PDB file of C-alpha atoms and ligand atoms in Angstrom:
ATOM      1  CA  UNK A  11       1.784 -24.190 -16.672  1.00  0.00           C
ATOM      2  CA  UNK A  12       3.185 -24.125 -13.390  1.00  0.00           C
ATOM      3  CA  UNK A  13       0.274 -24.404 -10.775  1.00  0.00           C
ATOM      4  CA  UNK A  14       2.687 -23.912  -7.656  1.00  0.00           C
ATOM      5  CA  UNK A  15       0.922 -20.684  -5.661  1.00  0.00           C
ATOM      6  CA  UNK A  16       3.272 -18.549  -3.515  1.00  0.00           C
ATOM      7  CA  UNK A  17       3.163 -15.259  -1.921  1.00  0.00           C
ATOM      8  CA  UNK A  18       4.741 -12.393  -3.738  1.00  0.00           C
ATOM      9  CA  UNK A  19       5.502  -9.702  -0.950  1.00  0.00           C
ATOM     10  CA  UNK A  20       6.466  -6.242  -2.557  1.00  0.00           C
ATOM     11  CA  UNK A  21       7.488  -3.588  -0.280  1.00  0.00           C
ATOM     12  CA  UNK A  22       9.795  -0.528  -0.226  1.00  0.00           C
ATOM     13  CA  UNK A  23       9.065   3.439  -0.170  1.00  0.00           C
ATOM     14  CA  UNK A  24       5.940   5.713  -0.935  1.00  0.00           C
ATOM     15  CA  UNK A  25       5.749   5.858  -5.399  1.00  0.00           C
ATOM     16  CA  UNK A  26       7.919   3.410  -6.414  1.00  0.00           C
ATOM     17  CA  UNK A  27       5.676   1.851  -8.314  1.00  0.00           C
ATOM     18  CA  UNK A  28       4.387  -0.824  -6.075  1.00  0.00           C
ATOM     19  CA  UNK A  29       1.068  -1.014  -7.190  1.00  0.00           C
ATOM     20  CA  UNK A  30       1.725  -0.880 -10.603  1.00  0.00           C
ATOM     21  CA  UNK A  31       4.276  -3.685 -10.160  1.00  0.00           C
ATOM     22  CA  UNK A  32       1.661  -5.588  -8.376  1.00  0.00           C
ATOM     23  CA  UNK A  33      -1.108  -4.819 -11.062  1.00  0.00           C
ATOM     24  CA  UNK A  34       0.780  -6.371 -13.982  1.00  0.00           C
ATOM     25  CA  UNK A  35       2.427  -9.552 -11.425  1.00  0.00           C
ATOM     26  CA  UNK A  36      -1.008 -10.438 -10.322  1.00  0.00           C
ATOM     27  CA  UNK A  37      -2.620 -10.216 -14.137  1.00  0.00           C
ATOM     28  CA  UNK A  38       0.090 -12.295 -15.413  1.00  0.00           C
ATOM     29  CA  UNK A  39       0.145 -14.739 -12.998  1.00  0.00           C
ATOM     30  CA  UNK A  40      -3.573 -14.679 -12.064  1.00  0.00           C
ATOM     31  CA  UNK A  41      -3.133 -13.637  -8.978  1.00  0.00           C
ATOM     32  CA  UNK A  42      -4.993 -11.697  -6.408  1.00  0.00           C
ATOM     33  CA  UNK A  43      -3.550  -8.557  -5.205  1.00  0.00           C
ATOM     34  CA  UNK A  44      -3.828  -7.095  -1.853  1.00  0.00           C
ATOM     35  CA  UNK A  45      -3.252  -3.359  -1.571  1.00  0.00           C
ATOM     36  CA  UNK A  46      -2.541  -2.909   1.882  1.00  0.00           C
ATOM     37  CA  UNK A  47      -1.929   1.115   1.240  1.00  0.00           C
ATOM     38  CA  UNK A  48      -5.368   1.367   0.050  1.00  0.00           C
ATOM     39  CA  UNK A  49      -6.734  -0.645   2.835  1.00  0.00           C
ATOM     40  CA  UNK A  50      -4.785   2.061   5.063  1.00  0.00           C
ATOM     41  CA  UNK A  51      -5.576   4.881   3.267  1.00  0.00           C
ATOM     42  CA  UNK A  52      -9.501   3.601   4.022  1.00  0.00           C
ATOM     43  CA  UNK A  53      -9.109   3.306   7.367  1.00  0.00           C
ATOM     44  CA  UNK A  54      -8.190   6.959   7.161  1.00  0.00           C
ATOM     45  CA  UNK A  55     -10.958   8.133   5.192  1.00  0.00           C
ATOM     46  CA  UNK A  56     -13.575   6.828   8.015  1.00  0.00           C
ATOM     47  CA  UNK A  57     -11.446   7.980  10.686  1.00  0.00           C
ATOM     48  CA  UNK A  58     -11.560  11.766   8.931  1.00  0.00           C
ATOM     49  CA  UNK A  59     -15.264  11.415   7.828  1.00  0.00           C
ATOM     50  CA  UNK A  60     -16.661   9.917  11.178  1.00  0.00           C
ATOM     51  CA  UNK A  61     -14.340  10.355  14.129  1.00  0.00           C
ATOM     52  CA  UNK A  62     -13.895  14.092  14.108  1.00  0.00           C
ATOM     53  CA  UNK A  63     -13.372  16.003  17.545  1.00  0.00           C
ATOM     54  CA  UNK A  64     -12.425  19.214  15.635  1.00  0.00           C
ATOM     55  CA  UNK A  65     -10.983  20.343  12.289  1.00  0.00           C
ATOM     56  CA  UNK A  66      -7.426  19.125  13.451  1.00  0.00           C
ATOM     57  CA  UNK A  67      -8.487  16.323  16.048  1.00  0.00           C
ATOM     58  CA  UNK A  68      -9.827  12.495  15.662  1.00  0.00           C
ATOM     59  CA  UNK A  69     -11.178  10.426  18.439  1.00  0.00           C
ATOM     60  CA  UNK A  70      -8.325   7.780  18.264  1.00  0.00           C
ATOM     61  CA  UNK A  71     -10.430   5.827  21.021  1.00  0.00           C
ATOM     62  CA  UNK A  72     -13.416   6.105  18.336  1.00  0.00           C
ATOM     63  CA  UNK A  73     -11.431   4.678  15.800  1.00  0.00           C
ATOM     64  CA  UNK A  74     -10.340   1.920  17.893  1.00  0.00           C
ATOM     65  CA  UNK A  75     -13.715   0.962  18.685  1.00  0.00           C
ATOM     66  CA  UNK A  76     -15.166   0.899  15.819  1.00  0.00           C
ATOM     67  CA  UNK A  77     -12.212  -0.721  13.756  1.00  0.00           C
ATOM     68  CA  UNK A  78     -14.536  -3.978  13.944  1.00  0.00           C
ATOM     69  CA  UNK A  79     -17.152  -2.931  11.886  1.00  0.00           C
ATOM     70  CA  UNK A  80     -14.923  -1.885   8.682  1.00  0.00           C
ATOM     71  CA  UNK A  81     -15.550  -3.907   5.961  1.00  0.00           C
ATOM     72  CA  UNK A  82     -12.528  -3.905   3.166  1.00  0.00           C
ATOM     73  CA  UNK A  83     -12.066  -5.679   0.302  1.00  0.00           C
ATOM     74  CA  UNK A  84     -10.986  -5.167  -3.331  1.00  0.00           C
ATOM     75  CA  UNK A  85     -13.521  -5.699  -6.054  1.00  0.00           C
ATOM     76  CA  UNK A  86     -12.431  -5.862  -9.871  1.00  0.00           C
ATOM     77  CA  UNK A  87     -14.655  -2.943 -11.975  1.00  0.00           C
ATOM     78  CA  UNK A  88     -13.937  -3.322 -15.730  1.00  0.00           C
ATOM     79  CA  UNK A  89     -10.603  -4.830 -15.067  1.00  0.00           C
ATOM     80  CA  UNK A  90      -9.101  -2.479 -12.505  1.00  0.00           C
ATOM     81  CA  UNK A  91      -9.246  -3.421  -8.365  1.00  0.00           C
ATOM     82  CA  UNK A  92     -11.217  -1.012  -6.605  1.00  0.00           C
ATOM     83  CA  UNK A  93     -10.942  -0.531  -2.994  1.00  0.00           C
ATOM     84  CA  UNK A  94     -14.368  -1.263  -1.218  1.00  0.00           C
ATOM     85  CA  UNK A  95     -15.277   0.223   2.461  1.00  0.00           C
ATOM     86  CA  UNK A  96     -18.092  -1.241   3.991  1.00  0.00           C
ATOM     87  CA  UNK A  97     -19.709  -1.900   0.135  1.00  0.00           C
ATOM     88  CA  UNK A  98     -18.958   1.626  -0.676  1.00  0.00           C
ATOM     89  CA  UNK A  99     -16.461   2.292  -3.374  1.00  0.00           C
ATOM     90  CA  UNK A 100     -14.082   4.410  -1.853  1.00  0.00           C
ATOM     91  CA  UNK A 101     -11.040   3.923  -4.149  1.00  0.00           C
ATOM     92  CA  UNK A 102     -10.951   7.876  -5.691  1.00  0.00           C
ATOM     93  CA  UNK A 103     -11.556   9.115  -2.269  1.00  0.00           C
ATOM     94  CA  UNK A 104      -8.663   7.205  -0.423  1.00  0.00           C
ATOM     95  CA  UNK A 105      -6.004   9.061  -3.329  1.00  0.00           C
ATOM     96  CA  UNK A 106      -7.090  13.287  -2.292  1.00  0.00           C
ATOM     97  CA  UNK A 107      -4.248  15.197  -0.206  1.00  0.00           C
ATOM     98  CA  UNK A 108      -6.174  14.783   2.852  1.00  0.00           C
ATOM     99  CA  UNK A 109      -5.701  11.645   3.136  1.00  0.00           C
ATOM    100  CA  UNK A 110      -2.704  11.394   2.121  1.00  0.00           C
ATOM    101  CA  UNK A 111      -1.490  13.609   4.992  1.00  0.00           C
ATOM    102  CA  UNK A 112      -3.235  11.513   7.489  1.00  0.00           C
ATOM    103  CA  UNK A 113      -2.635   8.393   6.561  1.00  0.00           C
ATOM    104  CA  UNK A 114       1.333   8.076   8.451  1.00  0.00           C
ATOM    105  CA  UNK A 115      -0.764   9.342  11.460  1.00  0.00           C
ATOM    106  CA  UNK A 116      -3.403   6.798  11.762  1.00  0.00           C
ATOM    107  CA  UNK A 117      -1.007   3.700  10.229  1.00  0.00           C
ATOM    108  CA  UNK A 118       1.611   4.322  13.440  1.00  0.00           C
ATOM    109  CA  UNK A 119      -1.797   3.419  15.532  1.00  0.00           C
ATOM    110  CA  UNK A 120      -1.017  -0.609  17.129  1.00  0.00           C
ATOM    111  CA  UNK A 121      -4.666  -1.251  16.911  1.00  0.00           C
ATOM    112  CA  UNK A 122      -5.183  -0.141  13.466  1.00  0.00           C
ATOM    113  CA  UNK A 123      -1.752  -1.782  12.062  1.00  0.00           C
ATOM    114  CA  UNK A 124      -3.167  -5.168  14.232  1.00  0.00           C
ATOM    115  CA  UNK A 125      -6.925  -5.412  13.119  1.00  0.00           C
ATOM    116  CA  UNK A 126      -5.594  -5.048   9.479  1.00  0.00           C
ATOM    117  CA  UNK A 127      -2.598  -7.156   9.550  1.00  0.00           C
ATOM    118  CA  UNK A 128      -5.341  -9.760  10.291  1.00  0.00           C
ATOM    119  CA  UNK A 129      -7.503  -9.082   7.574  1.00  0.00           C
ATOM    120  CA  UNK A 130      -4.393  -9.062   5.245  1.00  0.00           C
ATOM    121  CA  UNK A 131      -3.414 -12.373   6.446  1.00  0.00           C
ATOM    122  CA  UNK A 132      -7.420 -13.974   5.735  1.00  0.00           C
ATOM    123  CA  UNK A 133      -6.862 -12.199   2.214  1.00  0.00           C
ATOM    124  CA  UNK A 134      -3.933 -14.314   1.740  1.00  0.00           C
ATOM    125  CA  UNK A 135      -4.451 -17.583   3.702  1.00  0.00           C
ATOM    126  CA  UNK A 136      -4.574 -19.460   0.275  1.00  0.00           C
ATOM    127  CA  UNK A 137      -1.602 -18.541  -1.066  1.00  0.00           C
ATOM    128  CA  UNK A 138      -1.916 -17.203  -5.088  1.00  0.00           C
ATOM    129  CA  UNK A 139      -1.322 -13.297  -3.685  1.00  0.00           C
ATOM    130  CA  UNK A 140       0.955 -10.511  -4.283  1.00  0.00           C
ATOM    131  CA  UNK A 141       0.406  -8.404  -1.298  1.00  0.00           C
ATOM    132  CA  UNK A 142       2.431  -4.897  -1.077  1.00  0.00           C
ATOM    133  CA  UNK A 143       2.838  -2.263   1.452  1.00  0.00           C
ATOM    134  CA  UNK A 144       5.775  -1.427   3.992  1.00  0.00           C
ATOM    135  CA  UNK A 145       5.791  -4.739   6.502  1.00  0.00           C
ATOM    136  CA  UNK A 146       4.695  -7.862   4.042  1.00  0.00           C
ATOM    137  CA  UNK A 147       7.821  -9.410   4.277  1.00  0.00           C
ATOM    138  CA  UNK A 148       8.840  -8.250   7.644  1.00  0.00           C
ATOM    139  CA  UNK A 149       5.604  -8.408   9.295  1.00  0.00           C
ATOM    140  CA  UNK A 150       2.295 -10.080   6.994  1.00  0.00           C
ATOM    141  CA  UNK A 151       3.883 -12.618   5.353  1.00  0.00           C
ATOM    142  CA  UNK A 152       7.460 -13.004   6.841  1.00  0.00           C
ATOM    143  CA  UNK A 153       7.594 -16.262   5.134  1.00  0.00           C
ATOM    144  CA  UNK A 154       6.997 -15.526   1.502  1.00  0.00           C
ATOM    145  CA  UNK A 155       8.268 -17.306  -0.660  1.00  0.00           C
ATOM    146  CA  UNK A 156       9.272 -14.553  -2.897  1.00  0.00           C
ATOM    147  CA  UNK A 157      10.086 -10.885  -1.378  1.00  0.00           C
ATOM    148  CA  UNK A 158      10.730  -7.640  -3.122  1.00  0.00           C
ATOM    149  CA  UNK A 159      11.709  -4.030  -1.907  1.00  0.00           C
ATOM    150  CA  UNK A 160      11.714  -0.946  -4.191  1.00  0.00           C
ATOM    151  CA  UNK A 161      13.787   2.070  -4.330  1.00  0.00           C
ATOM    152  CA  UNK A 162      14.132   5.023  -6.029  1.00  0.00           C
ATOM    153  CA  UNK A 163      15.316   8.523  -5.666  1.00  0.00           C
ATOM    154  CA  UNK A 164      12.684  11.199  -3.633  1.00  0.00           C
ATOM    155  CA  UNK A 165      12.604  13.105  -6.685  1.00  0.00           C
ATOM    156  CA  UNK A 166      11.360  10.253  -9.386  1.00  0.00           C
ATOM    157  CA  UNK A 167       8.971   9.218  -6.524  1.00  0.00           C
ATOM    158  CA  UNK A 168       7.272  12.375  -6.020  1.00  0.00           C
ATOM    159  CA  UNK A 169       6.774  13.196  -9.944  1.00  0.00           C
ATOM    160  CA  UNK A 170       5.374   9.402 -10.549  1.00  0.00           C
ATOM    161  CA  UNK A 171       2.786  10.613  -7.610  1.00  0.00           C
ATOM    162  CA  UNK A 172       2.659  14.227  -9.319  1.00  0.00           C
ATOM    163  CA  UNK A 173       1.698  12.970 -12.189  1.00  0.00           C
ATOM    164  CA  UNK A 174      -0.868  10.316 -11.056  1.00  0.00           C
ATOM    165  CA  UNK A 175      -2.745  13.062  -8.851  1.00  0.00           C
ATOM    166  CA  UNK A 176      -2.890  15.351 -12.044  1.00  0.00           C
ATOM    167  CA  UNK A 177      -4.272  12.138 -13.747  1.00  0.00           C
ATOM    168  CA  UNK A 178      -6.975  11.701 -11.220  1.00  0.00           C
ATOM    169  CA  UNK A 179      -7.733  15.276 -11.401  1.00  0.00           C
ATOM    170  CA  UNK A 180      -6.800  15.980  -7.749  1.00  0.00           C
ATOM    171  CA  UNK A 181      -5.396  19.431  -7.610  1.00  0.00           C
ATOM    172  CA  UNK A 182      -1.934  19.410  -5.630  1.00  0.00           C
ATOM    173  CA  UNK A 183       1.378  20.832  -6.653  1.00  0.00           C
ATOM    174  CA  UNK A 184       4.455  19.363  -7.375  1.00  0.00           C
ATOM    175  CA  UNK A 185       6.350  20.719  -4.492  1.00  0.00           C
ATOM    176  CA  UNK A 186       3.611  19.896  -1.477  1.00  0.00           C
ATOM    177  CA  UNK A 187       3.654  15.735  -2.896  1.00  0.00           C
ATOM    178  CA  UNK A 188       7.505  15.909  -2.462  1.00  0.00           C
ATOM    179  CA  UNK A 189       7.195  17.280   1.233  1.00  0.00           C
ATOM    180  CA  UNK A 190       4.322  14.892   1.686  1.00  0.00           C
ATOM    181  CA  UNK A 191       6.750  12.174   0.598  1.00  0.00           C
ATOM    182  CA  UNK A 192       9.660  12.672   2.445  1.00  0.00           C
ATOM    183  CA  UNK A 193       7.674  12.969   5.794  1.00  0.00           C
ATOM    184  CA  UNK A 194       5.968  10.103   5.103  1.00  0.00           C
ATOM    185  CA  UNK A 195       9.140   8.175   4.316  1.00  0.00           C
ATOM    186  CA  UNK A 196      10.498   9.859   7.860  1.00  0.00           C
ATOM    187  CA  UNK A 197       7.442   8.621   9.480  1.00  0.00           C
ATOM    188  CA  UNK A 198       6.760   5.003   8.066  1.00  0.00           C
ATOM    189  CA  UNK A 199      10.960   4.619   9.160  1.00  0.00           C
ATOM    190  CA  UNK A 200      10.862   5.453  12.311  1.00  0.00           C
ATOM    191  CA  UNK A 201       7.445   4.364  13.846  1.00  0.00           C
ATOM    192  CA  UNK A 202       7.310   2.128  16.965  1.00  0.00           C
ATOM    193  CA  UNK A 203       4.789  -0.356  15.376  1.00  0.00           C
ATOM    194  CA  UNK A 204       6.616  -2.243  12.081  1.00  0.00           C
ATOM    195  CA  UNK A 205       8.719   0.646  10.529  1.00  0.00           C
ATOM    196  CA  UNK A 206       9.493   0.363   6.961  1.00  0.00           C
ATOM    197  CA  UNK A 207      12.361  -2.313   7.254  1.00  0.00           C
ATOM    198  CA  UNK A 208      14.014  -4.350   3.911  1.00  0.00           C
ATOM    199  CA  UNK A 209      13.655  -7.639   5.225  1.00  0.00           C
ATOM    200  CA  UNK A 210      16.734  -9.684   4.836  1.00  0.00           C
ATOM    201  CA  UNK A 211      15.734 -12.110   2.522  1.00  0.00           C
ATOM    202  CA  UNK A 212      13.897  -9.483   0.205  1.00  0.00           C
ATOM    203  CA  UNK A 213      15.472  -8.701  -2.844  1.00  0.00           C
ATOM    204  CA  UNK A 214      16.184  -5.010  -3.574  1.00  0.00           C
ATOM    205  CA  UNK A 215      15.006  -3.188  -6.918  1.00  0.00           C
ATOM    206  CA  UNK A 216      16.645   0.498  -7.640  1.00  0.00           C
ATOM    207  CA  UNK A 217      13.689   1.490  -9.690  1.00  0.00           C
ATOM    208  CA  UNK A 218      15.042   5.318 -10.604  1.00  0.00           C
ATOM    209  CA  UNK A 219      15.695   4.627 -14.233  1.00  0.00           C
ATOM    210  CA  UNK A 220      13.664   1.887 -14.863  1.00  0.00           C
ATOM    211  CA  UNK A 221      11.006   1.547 -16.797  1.00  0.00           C
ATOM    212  CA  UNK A 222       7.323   0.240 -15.904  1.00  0.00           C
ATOM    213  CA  UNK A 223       8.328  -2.742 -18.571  1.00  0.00           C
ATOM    214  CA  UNK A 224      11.935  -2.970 -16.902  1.00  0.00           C
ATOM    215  CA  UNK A 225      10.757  -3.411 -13.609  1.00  0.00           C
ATOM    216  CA  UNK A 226       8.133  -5.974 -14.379  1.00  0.00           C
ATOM    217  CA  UNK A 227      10.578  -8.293 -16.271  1.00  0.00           C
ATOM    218  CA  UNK A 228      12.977  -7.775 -13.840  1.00  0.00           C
ATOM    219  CA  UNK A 229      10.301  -9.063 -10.970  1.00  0.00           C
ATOM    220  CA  UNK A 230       9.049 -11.672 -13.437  1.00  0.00           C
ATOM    221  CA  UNK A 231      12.670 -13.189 -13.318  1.00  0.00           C
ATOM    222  CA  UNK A 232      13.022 -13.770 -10.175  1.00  0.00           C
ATOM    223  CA  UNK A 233       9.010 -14.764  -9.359  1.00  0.00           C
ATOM    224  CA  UNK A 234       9.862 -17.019 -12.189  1.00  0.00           C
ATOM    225  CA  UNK A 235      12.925 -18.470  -9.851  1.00  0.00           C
ATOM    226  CA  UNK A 236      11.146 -18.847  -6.893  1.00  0.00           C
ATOM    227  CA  UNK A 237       8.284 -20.880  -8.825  1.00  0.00           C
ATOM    228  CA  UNK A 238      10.749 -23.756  -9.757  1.00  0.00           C
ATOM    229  CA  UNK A 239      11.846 -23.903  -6.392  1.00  0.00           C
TER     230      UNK A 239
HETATM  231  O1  LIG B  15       1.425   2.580  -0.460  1.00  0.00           O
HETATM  232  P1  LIG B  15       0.563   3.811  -0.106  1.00  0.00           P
HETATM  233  O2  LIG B  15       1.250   5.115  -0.427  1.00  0.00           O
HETATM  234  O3  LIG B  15      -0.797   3.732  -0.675  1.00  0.00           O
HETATM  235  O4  LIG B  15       0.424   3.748   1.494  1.00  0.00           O
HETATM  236  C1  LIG B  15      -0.277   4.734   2.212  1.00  0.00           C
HETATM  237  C2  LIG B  15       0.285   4.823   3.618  1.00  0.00           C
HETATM  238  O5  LIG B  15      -0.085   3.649   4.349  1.00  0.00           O
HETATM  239  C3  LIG B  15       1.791   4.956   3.745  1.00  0.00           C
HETATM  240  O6  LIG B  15       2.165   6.284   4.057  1.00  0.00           O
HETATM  241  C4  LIG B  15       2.186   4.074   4.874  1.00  0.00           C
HETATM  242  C5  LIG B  15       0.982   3.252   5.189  1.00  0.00           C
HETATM  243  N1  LIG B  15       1.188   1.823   5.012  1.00  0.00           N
HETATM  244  C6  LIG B  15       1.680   1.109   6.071  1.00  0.00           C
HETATM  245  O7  LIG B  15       1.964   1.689   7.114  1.00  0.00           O
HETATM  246  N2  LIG B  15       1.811  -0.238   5.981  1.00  0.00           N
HETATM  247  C7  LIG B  15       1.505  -0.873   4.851  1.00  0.00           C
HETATM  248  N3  LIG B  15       1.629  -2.201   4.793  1.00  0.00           N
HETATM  249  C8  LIG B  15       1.016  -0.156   3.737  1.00  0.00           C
HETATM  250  C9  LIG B  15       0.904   1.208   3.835  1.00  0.00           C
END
């Protein structure tokens, strides 16, 4: 048994199966995984429950302010990692529409991106993670020892999400999550604060035909690589 722990960054576009890559990485290895979506997705959540100005307007400033007292972390309930906001389980909450269409919005904030780049990094200070999002390698961890960046076609992407809402039993149509998707790929690309960049060590993954099983042996292979270095 190899007892080497190293950082498994995993980044790459909205539903390409990051998490679920993650999920099965993490269980097999024993590692502890750090969903930085989720924790930006509950960042979101407050911001829309508790810094309102109007139906369509947040009190950025608010936000800012009051970034300090958010409390996230990841608890595991019968085997799955919830998300946890201030000891509240949050984790169905952080997955409905309106978050969803926030959530480009209040990750392009510098304050937001900084307080929880931190937070990542204290999650991960002992090595033994697998950490995914849009700017672990580039950004997080820019020197993990192993790097991986997922692709797939718009189309795959926005059934896998399709078909996860439906699962979850959040109404939404098929056509609205691919809209959602491609903005949110347009947005997370071309923000000022870390856009969604490959970084150039990262290894790419064309996930389109792939399966769940594919992808994980494919990632196991090369985790496998890095661990003997
Ligand atoms: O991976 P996800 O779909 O749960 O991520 C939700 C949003 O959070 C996504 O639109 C972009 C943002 N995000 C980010 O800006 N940086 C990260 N490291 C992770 C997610």
């Amino acid at each position: 048994m190899n007892t080497k722990k190293i950082i498994i960054a995993i980044d790459g576009y909205a539903s390409t199966g990051k998490s679920t890559l993650a999920k099965s990485l993490s269980a097999h290895y024993g590692y502890f995984h750090i969903d930085t979506g989720a924790m930006y997705r509950a960042v979101t959540f407050y911001a829309l429950e508790c810094c309102r100005i109007s139906n369509r307007l947040l009190d950025y400033q608010k936000l800012i302010k009051n970034l300090e007292s958010l409390r996230i972390d990841f608890k595991l309930i019968d085997s799955q990692s919830r998300c946890f906001l201030n000891d509240k389980d949050v984790d169905r909450e952080i997955r409905t529409m309106s978050v969803l269409q926030s959530v480009s919005e209040i990750s392009a904030i510098k304050e937001v991106r900084s307080y929880l780049v931190n937070q990542q990094r204290i999650l991960g200070k002992n090595k033994g993670v697998v950490a995914e999002g849009r700017d672990i390698g580039t950004v997080v961890f820019p020197n993990a020892e192993c790097k991986l960046f997922l692709t797939a076609t718009p189309q795959v992407r926005a059934k896998r999400r399709y078909k996860e809402m439906k699962q979850l039993q959040v109404s939404t149509q098929y056509r609205s999550v691919l809209y959602n998707l491609n903005k949110r790929d347009k947005l997370d690309k071309s923000r000022q604060h870390s856009p969604l960049v490959k970084a150039k060590d990262a290894i790419e993954l064309n996930v389109s035909s792939k399966s769940v099983n594919q992808v994980f042996n494919c990632a196991k292979k090369i985790v496998d690589l890095k661990l003997k270095l």
